[in-house]
mmCIF file of C-alpha atoms in Angstrom:
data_model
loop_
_atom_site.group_PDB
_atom_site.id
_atom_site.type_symbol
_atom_site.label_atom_id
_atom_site.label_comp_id
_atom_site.label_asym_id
_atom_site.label_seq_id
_atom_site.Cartn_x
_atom_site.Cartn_y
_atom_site.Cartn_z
ATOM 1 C CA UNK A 1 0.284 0.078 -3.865
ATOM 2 C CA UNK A 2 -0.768 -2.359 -5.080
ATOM 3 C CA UNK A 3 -3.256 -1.546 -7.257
ATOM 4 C CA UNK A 4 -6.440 -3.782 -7.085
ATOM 5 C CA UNK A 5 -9.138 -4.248 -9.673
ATOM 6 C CA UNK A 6 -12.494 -6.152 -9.386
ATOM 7 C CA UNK A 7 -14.742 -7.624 -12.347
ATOM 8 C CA UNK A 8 -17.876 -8.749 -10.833
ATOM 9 C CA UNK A 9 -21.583 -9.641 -12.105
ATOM 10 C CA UNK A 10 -23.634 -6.828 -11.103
ATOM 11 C CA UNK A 11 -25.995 -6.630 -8.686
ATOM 12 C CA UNK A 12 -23.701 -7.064 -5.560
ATOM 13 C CA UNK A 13 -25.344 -4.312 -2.636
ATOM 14 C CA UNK A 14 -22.938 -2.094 -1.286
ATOM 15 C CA UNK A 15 -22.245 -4.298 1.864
ATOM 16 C CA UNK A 16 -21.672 -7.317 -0.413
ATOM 17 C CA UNK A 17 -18.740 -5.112 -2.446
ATOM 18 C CA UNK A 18 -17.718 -3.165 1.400
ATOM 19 C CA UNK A 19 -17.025 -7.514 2.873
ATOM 20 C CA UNK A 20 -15.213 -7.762 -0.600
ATOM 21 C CA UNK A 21 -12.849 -5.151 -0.505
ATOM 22 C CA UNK A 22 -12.055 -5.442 2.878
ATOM 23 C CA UNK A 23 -11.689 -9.328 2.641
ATOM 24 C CA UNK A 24 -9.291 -8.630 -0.461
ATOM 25 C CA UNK A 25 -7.331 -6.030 1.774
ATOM 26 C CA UNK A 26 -6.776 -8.257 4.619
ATOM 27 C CA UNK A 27 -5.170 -10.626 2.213
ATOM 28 C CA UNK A 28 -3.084 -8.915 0.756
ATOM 29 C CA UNK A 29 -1.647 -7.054 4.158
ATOM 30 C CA UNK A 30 -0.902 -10.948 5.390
ATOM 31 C CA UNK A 31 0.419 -11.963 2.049
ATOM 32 C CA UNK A 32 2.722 -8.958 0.539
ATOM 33 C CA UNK A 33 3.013 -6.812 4.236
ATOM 34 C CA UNK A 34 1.846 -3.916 2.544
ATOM 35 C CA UNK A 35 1.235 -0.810 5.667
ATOM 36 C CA UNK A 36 -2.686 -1.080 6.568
ATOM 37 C CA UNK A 37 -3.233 2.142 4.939
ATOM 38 C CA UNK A 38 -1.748 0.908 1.183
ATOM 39 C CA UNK A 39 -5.110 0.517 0.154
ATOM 40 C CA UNK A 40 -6.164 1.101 -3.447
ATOM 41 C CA UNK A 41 -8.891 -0.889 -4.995
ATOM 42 C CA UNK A 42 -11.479 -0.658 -7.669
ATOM 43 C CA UNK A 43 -14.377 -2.314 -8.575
ATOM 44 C CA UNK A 44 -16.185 -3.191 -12.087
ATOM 45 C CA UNK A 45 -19.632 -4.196 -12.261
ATOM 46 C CA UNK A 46 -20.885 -5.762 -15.612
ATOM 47 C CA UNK A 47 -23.826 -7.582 -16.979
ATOM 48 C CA UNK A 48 -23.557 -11.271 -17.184
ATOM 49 C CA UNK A 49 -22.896 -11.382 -20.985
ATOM 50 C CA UNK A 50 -19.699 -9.048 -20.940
ATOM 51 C CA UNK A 51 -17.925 -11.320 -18.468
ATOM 52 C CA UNK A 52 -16.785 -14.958 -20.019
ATOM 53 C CA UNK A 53 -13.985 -16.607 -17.619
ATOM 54 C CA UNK A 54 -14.037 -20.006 -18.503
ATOM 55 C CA UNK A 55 -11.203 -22.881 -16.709
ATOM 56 C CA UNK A 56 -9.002 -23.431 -19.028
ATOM 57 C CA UNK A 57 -10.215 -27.262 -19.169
ATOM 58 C CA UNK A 58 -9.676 -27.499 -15.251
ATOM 59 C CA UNK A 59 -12.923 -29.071 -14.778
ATOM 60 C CA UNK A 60 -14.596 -26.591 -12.329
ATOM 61 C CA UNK A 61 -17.606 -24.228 -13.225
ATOM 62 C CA UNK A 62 -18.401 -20.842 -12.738
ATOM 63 C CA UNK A 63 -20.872 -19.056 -11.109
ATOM 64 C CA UNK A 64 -22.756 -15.603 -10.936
ATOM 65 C CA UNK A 65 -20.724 -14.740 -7.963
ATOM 66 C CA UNK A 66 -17.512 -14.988 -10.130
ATOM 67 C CA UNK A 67 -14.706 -11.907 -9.134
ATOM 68 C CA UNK A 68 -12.006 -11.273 -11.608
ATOM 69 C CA UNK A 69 -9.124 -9.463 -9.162
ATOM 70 C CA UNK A 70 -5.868 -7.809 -11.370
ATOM 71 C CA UNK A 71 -3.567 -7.066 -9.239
ATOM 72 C CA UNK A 72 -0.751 -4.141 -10.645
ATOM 73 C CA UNK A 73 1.824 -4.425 -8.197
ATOM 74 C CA UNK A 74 6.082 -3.920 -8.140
ATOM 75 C CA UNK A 75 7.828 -7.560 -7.782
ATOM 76 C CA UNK A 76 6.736 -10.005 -5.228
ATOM 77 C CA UNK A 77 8.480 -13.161 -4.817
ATOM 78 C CA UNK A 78 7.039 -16.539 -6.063
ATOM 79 C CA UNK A 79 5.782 -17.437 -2.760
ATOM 80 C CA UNK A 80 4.255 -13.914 -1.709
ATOM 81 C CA UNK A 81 2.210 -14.885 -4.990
ATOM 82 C CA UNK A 82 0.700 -18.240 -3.723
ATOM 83 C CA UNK A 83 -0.038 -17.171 -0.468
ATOM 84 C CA UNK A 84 -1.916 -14.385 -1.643
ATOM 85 C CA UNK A 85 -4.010 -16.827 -3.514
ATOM 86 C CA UNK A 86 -4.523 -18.992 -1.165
ATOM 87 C CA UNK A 87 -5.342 -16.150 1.372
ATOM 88 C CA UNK A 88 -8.039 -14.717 -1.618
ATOM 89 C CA UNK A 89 -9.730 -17.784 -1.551
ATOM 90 C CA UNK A 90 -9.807 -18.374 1.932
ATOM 91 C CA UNK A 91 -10.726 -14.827 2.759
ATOM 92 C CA UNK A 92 -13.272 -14.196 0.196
ATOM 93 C CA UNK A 93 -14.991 -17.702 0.984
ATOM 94 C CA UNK A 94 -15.018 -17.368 4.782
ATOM 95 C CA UNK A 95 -16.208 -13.607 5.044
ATOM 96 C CA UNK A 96 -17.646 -13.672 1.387
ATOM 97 C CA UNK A 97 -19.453 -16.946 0.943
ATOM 98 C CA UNK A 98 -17.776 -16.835 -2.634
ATOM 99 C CA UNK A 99 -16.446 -20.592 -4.111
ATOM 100 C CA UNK A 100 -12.689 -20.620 -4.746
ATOM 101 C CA UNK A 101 -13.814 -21.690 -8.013
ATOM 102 C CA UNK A 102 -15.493 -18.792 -9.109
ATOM 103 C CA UNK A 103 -12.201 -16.514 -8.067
ATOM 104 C CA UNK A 104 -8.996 -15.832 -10.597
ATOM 105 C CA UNK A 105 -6.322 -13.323 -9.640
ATOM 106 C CA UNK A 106 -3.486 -12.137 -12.248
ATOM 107 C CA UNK A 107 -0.533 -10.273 -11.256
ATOM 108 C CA UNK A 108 0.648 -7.418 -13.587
ATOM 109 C CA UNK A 109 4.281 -6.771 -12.437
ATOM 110 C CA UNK A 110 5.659 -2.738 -12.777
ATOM 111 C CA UNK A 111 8.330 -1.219 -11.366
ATOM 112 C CA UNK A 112 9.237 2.136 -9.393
ATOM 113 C CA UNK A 113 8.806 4.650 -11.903
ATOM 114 C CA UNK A 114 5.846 3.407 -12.846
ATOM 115 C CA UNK A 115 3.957 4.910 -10.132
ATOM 116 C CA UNK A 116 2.806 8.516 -9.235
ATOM 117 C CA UNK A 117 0.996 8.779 -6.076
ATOM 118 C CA UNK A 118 -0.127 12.594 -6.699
ATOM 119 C CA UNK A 119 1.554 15.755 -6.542
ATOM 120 C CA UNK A 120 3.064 14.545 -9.666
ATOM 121 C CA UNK A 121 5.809 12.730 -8.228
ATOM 122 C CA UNK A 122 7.387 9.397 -8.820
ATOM 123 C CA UNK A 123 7.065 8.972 -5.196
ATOM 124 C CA UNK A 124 9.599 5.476 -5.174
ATOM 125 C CA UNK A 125 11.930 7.660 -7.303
ATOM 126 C CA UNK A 126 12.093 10.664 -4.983
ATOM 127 C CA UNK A 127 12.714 8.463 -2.210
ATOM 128 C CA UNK A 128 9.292 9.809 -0.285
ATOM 129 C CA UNK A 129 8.231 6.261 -0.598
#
């Protein structure tokens, strides 16, 4: 936890969405200290006409190699927030070769019992997590 979601164009190759997921993951361990192994991501490919994520008249364009990341996650602080933006962009430009521009993160907040891990357990509610 946290949960991660991707909406990307398709036609990424495997090792295109592998450097994406792992770039996303090393983010977020800097950002919200999350243990290494707190990994749970998932990834959405759709044709170019089913994705429309305009700027909200910031004045920047998008491109094909536009990623959509939702991020379900318990409370984080304001600035565990911004750093894992900054750290998205930075990660997913260096290792990626994607344009901050073409990256927008939202953070769906939950809470404890909100979560089942397996086992069908509220693992932060029967204090195994």
């Amino acid at each position: 936890m946290p949960l991660l979601k991707f909406d990307v164009i398709e036609g990424r190759d495997e090792q295109s969405l592998k450097n994406l997921l792992d770039a996303a993951h090393r983010a977020m361990l800097e950002a919200f200290g999350v243990p290494e192994r707190d990994r749970y991501q998932i990834v959405h490919q759709h044709p170019p006409h089913e994705l429309i994520i305009q700027d909200t008249g910031l004045g920047f364009e998008r491109s094909q190699d536009l990623v959509v990341i939702t991020v379900t996650s318990k409370e984080r602080t304001e600035e565990q927030k911004q750093k894992l933006y900054k750290l998205l962009a930075q990660e997913l430009h260096e290792s990626c070769g994607i344009r901050p521009e073409d990256i927008m993160v939202s953070i769906v907040t939950n809470g404890d019992a909100d979560w089942s891990f397996g086992m069908g357990e509220a693992q932060f509610l029967t204090g195994k997590l």
